[in-house]
PDB file of C-alpha atoms and ligand atoms in Angstrom:
ATOM      1  CA  MET A   1      -4.664  -5.256  14.690  1.00 98.00           C
ATOM      2  CA  LYS A   2      -1.646  -2.954  14.830  1.00 98.00           C
ATOM      3  CA  VAL A   3      -0.935  -1.022  11.658  1.00 98.00           C
ATOM      4  CA  GLN A   4       2.326   0.893  11.442  1.00 98.00           C
ATOM      5  CA  ILE A   5       2.915   3.411   8.670  1.00 98.00           C
ATOM      6  CA  LEU A   6       6.540   3.061   7.576  1.00 98.00           C
ATOM      7  CA  GLY A   7       6.224   5.300   4.529  1.00 98.00           C
ATOM      8  CA  ALA A   8       3.386   7.775   3.986  1.00 98.00           C
ATOM      9  CA  HIS A   9       4.434   9.865   0.979  1.00 98.00           C
ATOM     10  CA  ASN A  10       5.069   9.774  -2.746  1.00 97.00           C
ATOM     11  CA  LEU A  11       8.524  11.387  -2.516  1.00 97.00           C
ATOM     12  CA  GLU A  12      11.543  10.245  -0.533  1.00 97.00           C
ATOM     13  CA  SER A  13      13.777  12.514   1.568  1.00 97.00           C
ATOM     14  CA  GLN A  14      15.429  12.512   4.971  1.00 96.00           C
ATOM     15  CA  ASP A  15      11.992  13.112   6.518  1.00 96.00           C
ATOM     16  CA  THR A  16       9.653  11.306   4.123  1.00 98.00           C
ATOM     17  CA  ARG A  17       9.481   7.743   2.809  1.00 98.00           C
ATOM     18  CA  CYS A  18       7.662   6.018  -0.019  1.00 98.00           C
ATOM     19  CA  ILE A  19       4.647   3.849   0.768  1.00 98.00           C
ATOM     20  CA  SER A  20       4.926   0.877   3.128  1.00 98.00           C
ATOM     21  CA  LEU A  21       2.506  -0.374   5.777  1.00 98.00           C
ATOM     22  CA  LEU A  22       3.244  -3.000   8.417  1.00 98.00           C
ATOM     23  CA  VAL A  23       0.507  -5.116  10.021  1.00 98.00           C
ATOM     24  CA  ASP A  24       1.249  -6.708  13.431  1.00 98.00           C
ATOM     25  CA  ASP A  25       5.007  -6.648  12.622  1.00 98.00           C
ATOM     26  CA  ILE A  26       4.643  -9.624  10.225  1.00 98.00           C
ATOM     27  CA  LEU A  27       2.680  -8.570   7.136  1.00 98.00           C
ATOM     28  CA  ALA A  28       3.968  -5.725   4.958  1.00 98.00           C
ATOM     29  CA  ILE A  29       1.943  -3.963   2.284  1.00 99.00           C
ATOM     30  CA  ASP A  30       3.982  -2.292  -0.462  1.00 98.00           C
ATOM     31  CA  ALA A  31       7.750  -1.994  -0.431  1.00 98.00           C
ATOM     32  CA  GLY A  32       8.530   1.714  -0.659  1.00 98.00           C
ATOM     33  CA  ALA A  33      10.257   1.827   2.736  1.00 98.00           C
ATOM     34  CA  LEU A  34      10.793  -1.691   4.052  1.00 97.00           C
ATOM     35  CA  THR A  35      14.565  -2.004   4.137  1.00 98.00           C
ATOM     36  CA  SER A  36      15.151   1.650   5.081  1.00 95.00           C
ATOM     37  CA  SER A  37      12.638   1.493   7.977  1.00 97.00           C
ATOM     38  CA  LEU A  38      13.178  -1.990   9.451  1.00 98.00           C
ATOM     39  CA  SER A  39      16.181  -3.518  11.222  1.00 98.00           C
ATOM     40  CA  PHE A  40      17.512  -6.846   9.925  1.00 98.00           C
ATOM     41  CA  PRO A  41      15.730  -8.766  12.751  1.00 98.00           C
ATOM     42  CA  ALA A  42      12.482  -6.898  11.949  1.00 98.00           C
ATOM     43  CA  GLN A  43      12.872  -7.775   8.254  1.00 98.00           C
ATOM     44  CA  GLN A  44      13.429 -11.436   9.157  1.00 98.00           C
ATOM     45  CA  LYS A  45      10.217 -11.319  11.223  1.00 98.00           C
ATOM     46  CA  LEU A  46       8.212 -10.542   8.065  1.00 98.00           C
ATOM     47  CA  LYS A  47       6.059 -13.457   6.953  1.00 98.00           C
ATOM     48  CA  ALA A  48       4.843 -11.890   3.697  1.00 98.00           C
ATOM     49  CA  VAL A  49       4.821  -8.742   1.551  1.00 98.00           C
ATOM     50  CA  LEU A  50       1.706  -7.753  -0.427  1.00 99.00           C
ATOM     51  CA  LEU A  51       2.362  -5.509  -3.442  1.00 98.00           C
ATOM     52  CA  THR A  52      -0.461  -3.384  -4.860  1.00 98.00           C
ATOM     53  CA  HIS A  53       1.082  -2.507  -8.221  1.00 98.00           C
ATOM     54  CA  GLN A  54       4.358  -2.295 -10.085  1.00 98.00           C
ATOM     55  CA  HIS A  55       5.189   1.418  -9.719  1.00 98.00           C
ATOM     56  CA  TYR A  56       8.688   2.000  -8.401  1.00 98.00           C
ATOM     57  CA  ASP A  57       7.625   3.883  -5.257  1.00 98.00           C
ATOM     58  CA  HIS A  58       5.727   0.720  -4.176  1.00 98.00           C
ATOM     59  CA  THR A  59       8.208  -2.005  -5.255  1.00 98.00           C
ATOM     60  CA  ARG A  60      11.630  -0.379  -4.901  1.00 97.00           C
ATOM     61  CA  ASP A  61      12.750  -2.305  -1.804  1.00 98.00           C
ATOM     62  CA  ILE A  62      12.012  -5.764  -3.235  1.00 98.00           C
ATOM     63  CA  PRO A  63      15.544  -6.173  -4.711  1.00 98.00           C
ATOM     64  CA  ALA A  64      17.173  -4.980  -1.465  1.00 98.00           C
ATOM     65  CA  LEU A  65      14.884  -7.217   0.618  1.00 98.00           C
ATOM     66  CA  GLY A  66      15.736 -10.123  -1.691  1.00 98.00           C
ATOM     67  CA  MET A  67      19.458  -9.537  -1.129  1.00 98.00           C
ATOM     68  CA  ASN A  68      18.983  -9.338   2.657  1.00 98.00           C
ATOM     69  CA  PHE A  69      17.020 -12.606   2.702  1.00 98.00           C
ATOM     70  CA  PHE A  70      19.643 -14.166   0.389  1.00 98.00           C
ATOM     71  CA  MET A  71      22.386 -13.248   2.851  1.00 98.00           C
ATOM     72  CA  HIS A  72      20.335 -14.629   5.758  1.00 98.00           C
ATOM     73  CA  GLY A  73      19.687 -17.849   3.834  1.00 98.00           C
ATOM     74  CA  SER A  74      15.937 -17.360   4.262  1.00 98.00           C
ATOM     75  CA  THR A  75      12.909 -16.833   2.001  1.00 98.00           C
ATOM     76  CA  ILE A  76      10.315 -14.045   1.925  1.00 98.00           C
ATOM     77  CA  ASP A  77       6.837 -14.661   0.479  1.00 98.00           C
ATOM     78  CA  VAL A  78       5.743 -11.885  -1.912  1.00 98.00           C
ATOM     79  CA  TYR A  79       2.121 -11.745  -3.057  1.00 98.00           C
ATOM     80  CA  SER A  80       0.646  -9.772  -5.930  1.00 98.00           C
ATOM     81  CA  THR A  81      -1.039 -10.004  -9.310  1.00 98.00           C
ATOM     82  CA  ALA A  82       0.741 -11.457 -12.358  1.00 98.00           C
ATOM     83  CA  PRO A  83       1.557  -8.062 -13.984  1.00 98.00           C
ATOM     84  CA  VAL A  84       3.565  -7.076 -10.882  1.00 98.00           C
ATOM     85  CA  ARG A  85       5.594 -10.304 -10.997  1.00 98.00           C
ATOM     86  CA  ASP A  86       6.251  -9.761 -14.713  1.00 98.00           C
ATOM     87  CA  ALA A  87       7.382  -6.158 -14.169  1.00 98.00           C
ATOM     88  CA  LEU A  88       9.695  -7.163 -11.296  1.00 98.00           C
ATOM     89  CA  LEU A  89      11.309  -9.878 -13.427  1.00 98.00           C
ATOM     90  CA  GLU A  90      11.624  -7.652 -16.479  1.00 98.00           C
ATOM     91  CA  HIS A  91      12.917  -4.474 -14.866  1.00 98.00           C
ATOM     92  CA  LEU A  92      14.377  -5.052 -11.389  1.00 98.00           C
ATOM     93  CA  LEU A  93      15.151  -8.740 -10.750  1.00 98.00           C
ATOM     94  CA  ASN A  94      16.349  -9.274 -14.320  1.00 98.00           C
ATOM     95  CA  ASP A  95      19.911 -10.442 -13.584  1.00 98.00           C
ATOM     96  CA  SER A  96      21.119  -7.168 -15.106  1.00 98.00           C
ATOM     97  CA  LEU A  97      19.940  -4.456 -12.719  1.00 97.00           C
ATOM     98  CA  TYR A  98      19.949  -6.992  -9.827  1.00 98.00           C
ATOM     99  CA  PRO A  99      19.883 -10.784  -9.366  1.00 98.00           C
ATOM    100  CA  ASN A 100      16.689 -12.748  -9.950  1.00 98.00           C
ATOM    101  CA  PHE A 101      16.001 -13.743  -6.350  1.00 98.00           C
ATOM    102  CA  MET A 102      12.886 -15.638  -7.455  1.00 98.00           C
ATOM    103  CA  GLU A 103      15.344 -18.259  -8.778  1.00 98.00           C
ATOM    104  CA  LYS A 104      18.436 -17.663  -6.623  1.00 98.00           C
ATOM    105  CA  PRO A 105      19.732 -19.664  -4.902  1.00 98.00           C
ATOM    106  CA  PRO A 106      18.212 -22.479  -6.989  1.00 97.00           C
ATOM    107  CA  GLU A 107      17.772 -24.854  -4.039  1.00 97.00           C
ATOM    108  CA  LYS A 108      15.882 -22.247  -1.957  1.00 97.00           C
ATOM    109  CA  PRO A 109      15.096 -18.949  -3.747  1.00 98.00           C
ATOM    110  CA  SER A 110      15.156 -15.864  -1.507  1.00 98.00           C
ATOM    111  CA  ILE A 111      11.835 -14.574  -2.902  1.00 98.00           C
ATOM    112  CA  LYS A 112       8.809 -16.835  -3.337  1.00 98.00           C
ATOM    113  CA  PHE A 113       6.239 -15.119  -5.541  1.00 98.00           C
ATOM    114  CA  ASN A 114       2.576 -16.030  -4.969  1.00 98.00           C
ATOM    115  CA  GLU A 115      -0.044 -14.854  -7.473  1.00 98.00           C
ATOM    116  CA  LEU A 116      -3.256 -13.198  -6.260  1.00 98.00           C
ATOM    117  CA  LYS A 117      -6.305 -12.529  -8.407  1.00 98.00           C
ATOM    118  CA  PRO A 118      -8.662  -9.537  -7.995  1.00 98.00           C
ATOM    119  CA  GLY A 119     -11.930 -10.513  -6.313  1.00 97.00           C
ATOM    120  CA  ARG A 120     -10.479 -13.631  -4.680  1.00 97.00           C
ATOM    121  CA  THR A 121      -9.740 -14.075  -0.972  1.00 98.00           C
ATOM    122  CA  GLU A 122      -6.582 -15.973   0.026  1.00 98.00           C
ATOM    123  CA  THR A 123      -5.049 -16.772   3.398  1.00 98.00           C
ATOM    124  CA  VAL A 124      -1.698 -14.999   3.819  1.00 98.00           C
ATOM    125  CA  ALA A 125       0.301 -15.334   7.048  1.00 97.00           C
ATOM    126  CA  GLY A 126      -2.900 -16.170   8.946  1.00 97.00           C
ATOM    127  CA  TYR A 127      -4.889 -13.197   7.561  1.00 98.00           C
ATOM    128  CA  LYS A 128      -7.708 -13.295   5.011  1.00 98.00           C
ATOM    129  CA  VAL A 129      -6.567 -11.098   2.131  1.00 98.00           C
ATOM    130  CA  LEU A 130      -8.966  -9.880  -0.550  1.00 98.00           C
ATOM    131  CA  ALA A 131      -7.469  -8.140  -3.597  1.00 98.00           C
ATOM    132  CA  VAL A 132      -9.799  -5.469  -5.007  1.00 98.00           C
ATOM    133  CA  SER A 133      -9.221  -3.729  -8.362  1.00 98.00           C
ATOM    134  CA  VAL A 134      -8.940   0.067  -8.223  1.00 98.00           C
ATOM    135  CA  ASN A 135      -8.496   2.799 -10.855  1.00 97.00           C
ATOM    136  CA  HIS A 136      -4.837   3.622 -11.493  1.00 97.00           C
ATOM    137  CA  ALA A 137      -2.481   4.090 -14.457  1.00 97.00           C
ATOM    138  CA  VAL A 138      -1.349   0.424 -14.360  1.00 98.00           C
ATOM    139  CA  PRO A 139      -3.194  -2.692 -13.090  1.00 98.00           C
ATOM    140  CA  THR A 140      -3.583  -2.079  -9.344  1.00 98.00           C
ATOM    141  CA  VAL A 141      -5.316  -3.779  -6.434  1.00 98.00           C
ATOM    142  CA  GLY A 142      -6.135  -2.516  -2.971  1.00 98.00           C
ATOM    143  CA  TYR A 143      -6.123  -5.051  -0.139  1.00 98.00           C
ATOM    144  CA  GLU A 144      -8.698  -5.812   2.523  1.00 98.00           C
ATOM    145  CA  VAL A 145      -6.815  -7.602   5.317  1.00 98.00           C
ATOM    146  CA  THR A 146      -8.932  -9.399   7.931  1.00 98.00           C
ATOM    147  CA  ALA A 147      -7.236 -10.432  11.181  1.00 98.00           C
ATOM    148  CA  PRO A 148      -8.129 -13.696  12.966  1.00 97.00           C
ATOM    149  CA  ASP A 149     -10.260 -11.621  15.420  1.00 97.00           C
ATOM    150  CA  GLY A 150     -12.322 -10.231  12.504  1.00 98.00           C
ATOM    151  CA  LYS A 151     -10.852  -6.683  12.456  1.00 98.00           C
ATOM    152  CA  LYS A 152     -10.458  -5.351   8.927  1.00 98.00           C
ATOM    153  CA  LEU A 153      -8.069  -2.939   7.263  1.00 98.00           C
ATOM    154  CA  PHE A 154      -8.636  -1.746   3.704  1.00 98.00           C
ATOM    155  CA  TYR A 155      -5.775   0.012   1.932  1.00 98.00           C
ATOM    156  CA  THR A 156      -6.801   1.419  -1.445  1.00 98.00           C
ATOM    157  CA  ALA A 157      -3.295   1.617  -2.950  1.00 98.00           C
ATOM    158  CA  ASP A 158      -2.862   4.371  -5.569  1.00 98.00           C
ATOM    159  CA  THR A 159      -6.243   5.078  -7.099  1.00 98.00           C
ATOM    160  CA  GLY A 160      -8.260   7.655  -8.949  1.00 98.00           C
ATOM    161  CA  PRO A 161     -11.972   8.253  -8.336  1.00 98.00           C
ATOM    162  CA  GLY A 162     -14.830   5.842  -9.080  1.00 97.00           C
ATOM    163  CA  LEU A 163     -14.528   3.437  -6.134  1.00 98.00           C
ATOM    164  CA  ASP A 164     -18.213   2.395  -5.865  1.00 97.00           C
ATOM    165  CA  GLU A 165     -17.538  -1.136  -7.129  1.00 97.00           C
ATOM    166  CA  CYS A 166     -14.643  -1.371  -4.717  1.00 97.00           C
ATOM    167  CA  TRP A 167     -16.752  -0.165  -1.746  1.00 98.00           C
ATOM    168  CA  ARG A 168     -19.292  -2.912  -2.432  1.00 97.00           C
ATOM    169  CA  GLN A 169     -16.607  -5.548  -1.826  1.00 98.00           C
ATOM    170  CA  VAL A 170     -15.134  -4.281   1.463  1.00 98.00           C
ATOM    171  CA  SER A 171     -16.260  -3.360   5.023  1.00 98.00           C
ATOM    172  CA  PRO A 172     -13.192  -1.985   6.794  1.00 98.00           C
ATOM    173  CA  ASP A 173     -12.789  -0.818  10.394  1.00 98.00           C
ATOM    174  CA  LEU A 174      -9.766   1.194   9.218  1.00 98.00           C
ATOM    175  CA  LEU A 175      -9.539   2.743   5.737  1.00 98.00           C
ATOM    176  CA  ILE A 176      -6.116   3.845   4.515  1.00 98.00           C
ATOM    177  CA  ILE A 177      -6.706   5.784   1.319  1.00 98.00           C
ATOM    178  CA  GLU A 178      -4.495   7.830  -0.924  1.00 98.00           C
ATOM    179  CA  VAL A 179      -4.739  11.587  -1.377  1.00 98.00           C
ATOM    180  CA  THR A 180      -1.786  12.660  -3.497  1.00 98.00           C
ATOM    181  CA  ALA A 181      -2.399  16.169  -4.777  1.00 97.00           C
ATOM    182  CA  LEU A 182      -4.043  19.520  -4.124  1.00 98.00           C
ATOM    183  CA  ASN A 183      -7.537  20.236  -5.429  1.00 98.00           C
ATOM    184  CA  LYS A 184      -6.060  22.541  -8.076  1.00 98.00           C
ATOM    185  CA  TRP A 185      -4.312  19.504  -9.598  1.00 97.00           C
ATOM    186  CA  ALA A 186      -7.585  17.650 -10.204  1.00 97.00           C
ATOM    187  CA  GLN A 187      -6.968  17.255 -13.937  1.00 96.00           C
ATOM    188  CA  PHE A 188      -3.482  15.858 -13.361  1.00 95.00           C
ATOM    189  CA  SER A 189      -4.888  13.512 -10.710  1.00 95.00           C
ATOM    190  CA  LEU A 190      -7.626  12.226 -13.011  1.00 95.00           C
ATOM    191  CA  GLY A 191      -5.073  11.610 -15.770  1.00 95.00           C
ATOM    192  CA  SER A 192      -2.607   9.748 -13.582  1.00 96.00           C
ATOM    193  CA  GLY A 193      -5.087   7.877 -11.367  1.00 98.00           C
ATOM    194  CA  HIS A 194      -4.825   9.707  -8.057  1.00 98.00           C
ATOM    195  CA  LEU A 195      -7.144  11.496  -5.630  1.00 98.00           C
ATOM    196  CA  THR A 196      -7.403  15.058  -4.351  1.00 98.00           C
ATOM    197  CA  ALA A 197      -9.195  15.999  -1.129  1.00 98.00           C
ATOM    198  CA  GLY A 198     -12.247  17.077  -3.121  1.00 98.00           C
ATOM    199  CA  MET A 199     -12.362  13.701  -4.894  1.00 98.00           C
ATOM    200  CA  LEU A 200     -11.922  11.926  -1.554  1.00 98.00           C
ATOM    201  CA  GLN A 201     -15.035  13.689  -0.256  1.00 98.00           C
ATOM    202  CA  LYS A 202     -17.158  12.271  -3.092  1.00 98.00           C
ATOM    203  CA  GLU A 203     -15.763   8.764  -2.573  1.00 98.00           C
ATOM    204  CA  LEU A 204     -16.433   8.918   1.170  1.00 98.00           C
ATOM    205  CA  GLU A 205     -19.980  10.186   0.565  1.00 98.00           C
ATOM    206  CA  SER A 206     -20.563   7.121  -1.642  1.00 98.00           C
ATOM    207  CA  LEU A 207     -19.058   4.823   0.969  1.00 98.00           C
ATOM    208  CA  ARG A 208     -21.238   6.277   3.714  1.00 98.00           C
ATOM    209  CA  LYS A 209     -24.363   5.964   1.555  1.00 98.00           C
ATOM    210  CA  LEU A 210     -23.572   2.334   0.838  1.00 97.00           C
ATOM    211  CA  LYS A 211     -22.586   1.271   4.377  1.00 96.00           C
ATOM    212  CA  GLY A 212     -24.527   3.711   6.586  1.00 96.00           C
ATOM    213  CA  GLY A 213     -21.336   5.005   8.242  1.00 97.00           C
ATOM    214  CA  LEU A 214     -17.626   5.655   7.847  1.00 98.00           C
ATOM    215  CA  PRO A 215     -14.639   3.751   9.235  1.00 98.00           C
ATOM    216  CA  GLN A 216     -11.508   5.322  10.763  1.00 98.00           C
ATOM    217  CA  ILE A 217      -9.796   7.183   7.914  1.00 98.00           C
ATOM    218  CA  VAL A 218      -6.072   7.771   7.348  1.00 98.00           C
ATOM    219  CA  THR A 219      -4.660   9.295   4.159  1.00 98.00           C
ATOM    220  CA  VAL A 220      -1.281   8.441   2.598  1.00 98.00           C
ATOM    221  CA  HIS A 221       0.775   9.043  -0.597  1.00 98.00           C
ATOM    222  CA  MET A 222       0.708  12.824  -0.028  1.00 98.00           C
ATOM    223  CA  ASN A 223       3.031  15.034  -2.013  1.00 97.00           C
ATOM    224  CA  PRO A 224       5.141  16.379   0.887  1.00 98.00           C
ATOM    225  CA  LEU A 225       5.874  19.610  -1.019  1.00 97.00           C
ATOM    226  CA  ASP A 226       2.171  20.535  -0.723  1.00 97.00           C
ATOM    227  CA  GLU A 227       1.417  18.850   2.595  1.00 96.00           C
ATOM    228  CA  PRO A 228       0.353  21.923   4.647  1.00 97.00           C
ATOM    229  CA  GLU A 229      -2.192  22.867   1.962  1.00 98.00           C
ATOM    230  CA  ILE A 230      -3.351  19.255   1.521  1.00 98.00           C
ATOM    231  CA  LYS A 231      -3.921  19.137   5.293  1.00 98.00           C
ATOM    232  CA  LYS A 232      -6.113  22.253   5.088  1.00 98.00           C
ATOM    233  CA  GLU A 233      -8.132  20.770   2.239  1.00 98.00           C
ATOM    234  CA  LEU A 234      -8.561  17.491   4.143  1.00 98.00           C
ATOM    235  CA  ASN A 235      -9.669  19.374   7.271  1.00 98.00           C
ATOM    236  CA  ALA A 236     -12.377  21.021   5.159  1.00 98.00           C
ATOM    237  CA  VAL A 237     -13.526  17.591   3.920  1.00 98.00           C
ATOM    238  CA  ALA A 238     -13.566  16.215   7.479  1.00 98.00           C
ATOM    239  CA  ALA A 239     -15.668  19.196   8.638  1.00 98.00           C
ATOM    240  CA  ALA A 240     -18.103  18.803   5.733  1.00 98.00           C
ATOM    241  CA  LEU A 241     -18.555  15.093   6.482  1.00 98.00           C
ATOM    242  CA  HIS A 242     -18.566  15.519  10.306  1.00 98.00           C
ATOM    243  CA  THR A 243     -15.852  12.905  10.606  1.00 98.00           C
ATOM    244  CA  GLU A 244     -12.151  12.698  11.438  1.00 98.00           C
ATOM    245  CA  ILE A 245      -9.477  12.303   8.751  1.00 98.00           C
ATOM    246  CA  LYS A 246      -5.897  11.699   9.895  1.00 98.00           C
ATOM    247  CA  LEU A 247      -2.864  12.397   7.730  1.00 98.00           C
ATOM    248  CA  GLY A 248      -0.601   9.372   7.740  1.00 98.00           C
ATOM    249  CA  ARG A 249       2.970   9.977   8.879  1.00 97.00           C
ATOM    250  CA  GLU A 250       6.099   7.899   9.042  1.00 98.00           C
ATOM    251  CA  GLY A 251       6.100   6.090  12.389  1.00 97.00           C
ATOM    252  CA  MET A 252       2.342   6.443  12.994  1.00 98.00           C
ATOM    253  CA  ILE A 253       0.809   3.400  14.719  1.00 98.00           C
ATOM    254  CA  ILE A 254      -2.933   2.710  14.615  1.00 98.00           C
ATOM    255  CA  GLU A 255      -4.297  -0.010  16.899  1.00 98.00           C
ATOM    256  CA  PHE A 256      -7.895  -1.169  16.739  1.00 97.00           C
TER     257      PHE A 256
HETATM  258 ZN1   ZN B   1       1.201   4.208  -8.646  1.00 72.36          ZN
HETATM  259 ZN1   ZN B   2       2.592   5.615  -5.779  1.00 72.36          ZN
END
């Protein structure tokens, strides 16, 4: 499996992009940086987009992707839970802010929405995809993606602490997990459903206890304004756990 990080942050700038992952060039997870990171041919190569939740930094490129597929006369499959579809139709693809590409053009809509349910495994573009509920400010699922050769990625999406139930459902080779804020912002993180490095340590200790080991770990959704300090705090967690924790970056490719 080849996982490319197109967007690794929670703020956009010339140097940072909102969250998007790309699996084997054909399966995207979250749409924070799909159109800005991929050429038109690369966008047309996409077989499906999985969305974790409705927040703008994870769905923002869906209207632009819809327009690009409309102009190409093709259709992109988008998968998520029902609340995400409802939010897209109410706020973005509402024929006011932008056209409803789930119904346009009527003979062959540019976006085909497919509903996923937490706890259920579906086949998407040849991968087994399990949606797993996590703890965020709005209904959110992480995704365990299993390749035909059995290799597994688990991406937590945005989440606060308390992932024990989630860990019981997944067994990843590669864990992509969010760490948004500095340890001093723990209260803010708890309130908004995000993790600090200190919270990550507790979650990883639970995971190790449950599974007897840790997978490869990459963090995303960092606040770029605090990144040097977040890196220091993550290095301390890695040292305490005797493991390696990589900070995700735009353009990073992980093959396993
Ligand atoms: Zn969010
Ligand atoms: Zn986010």
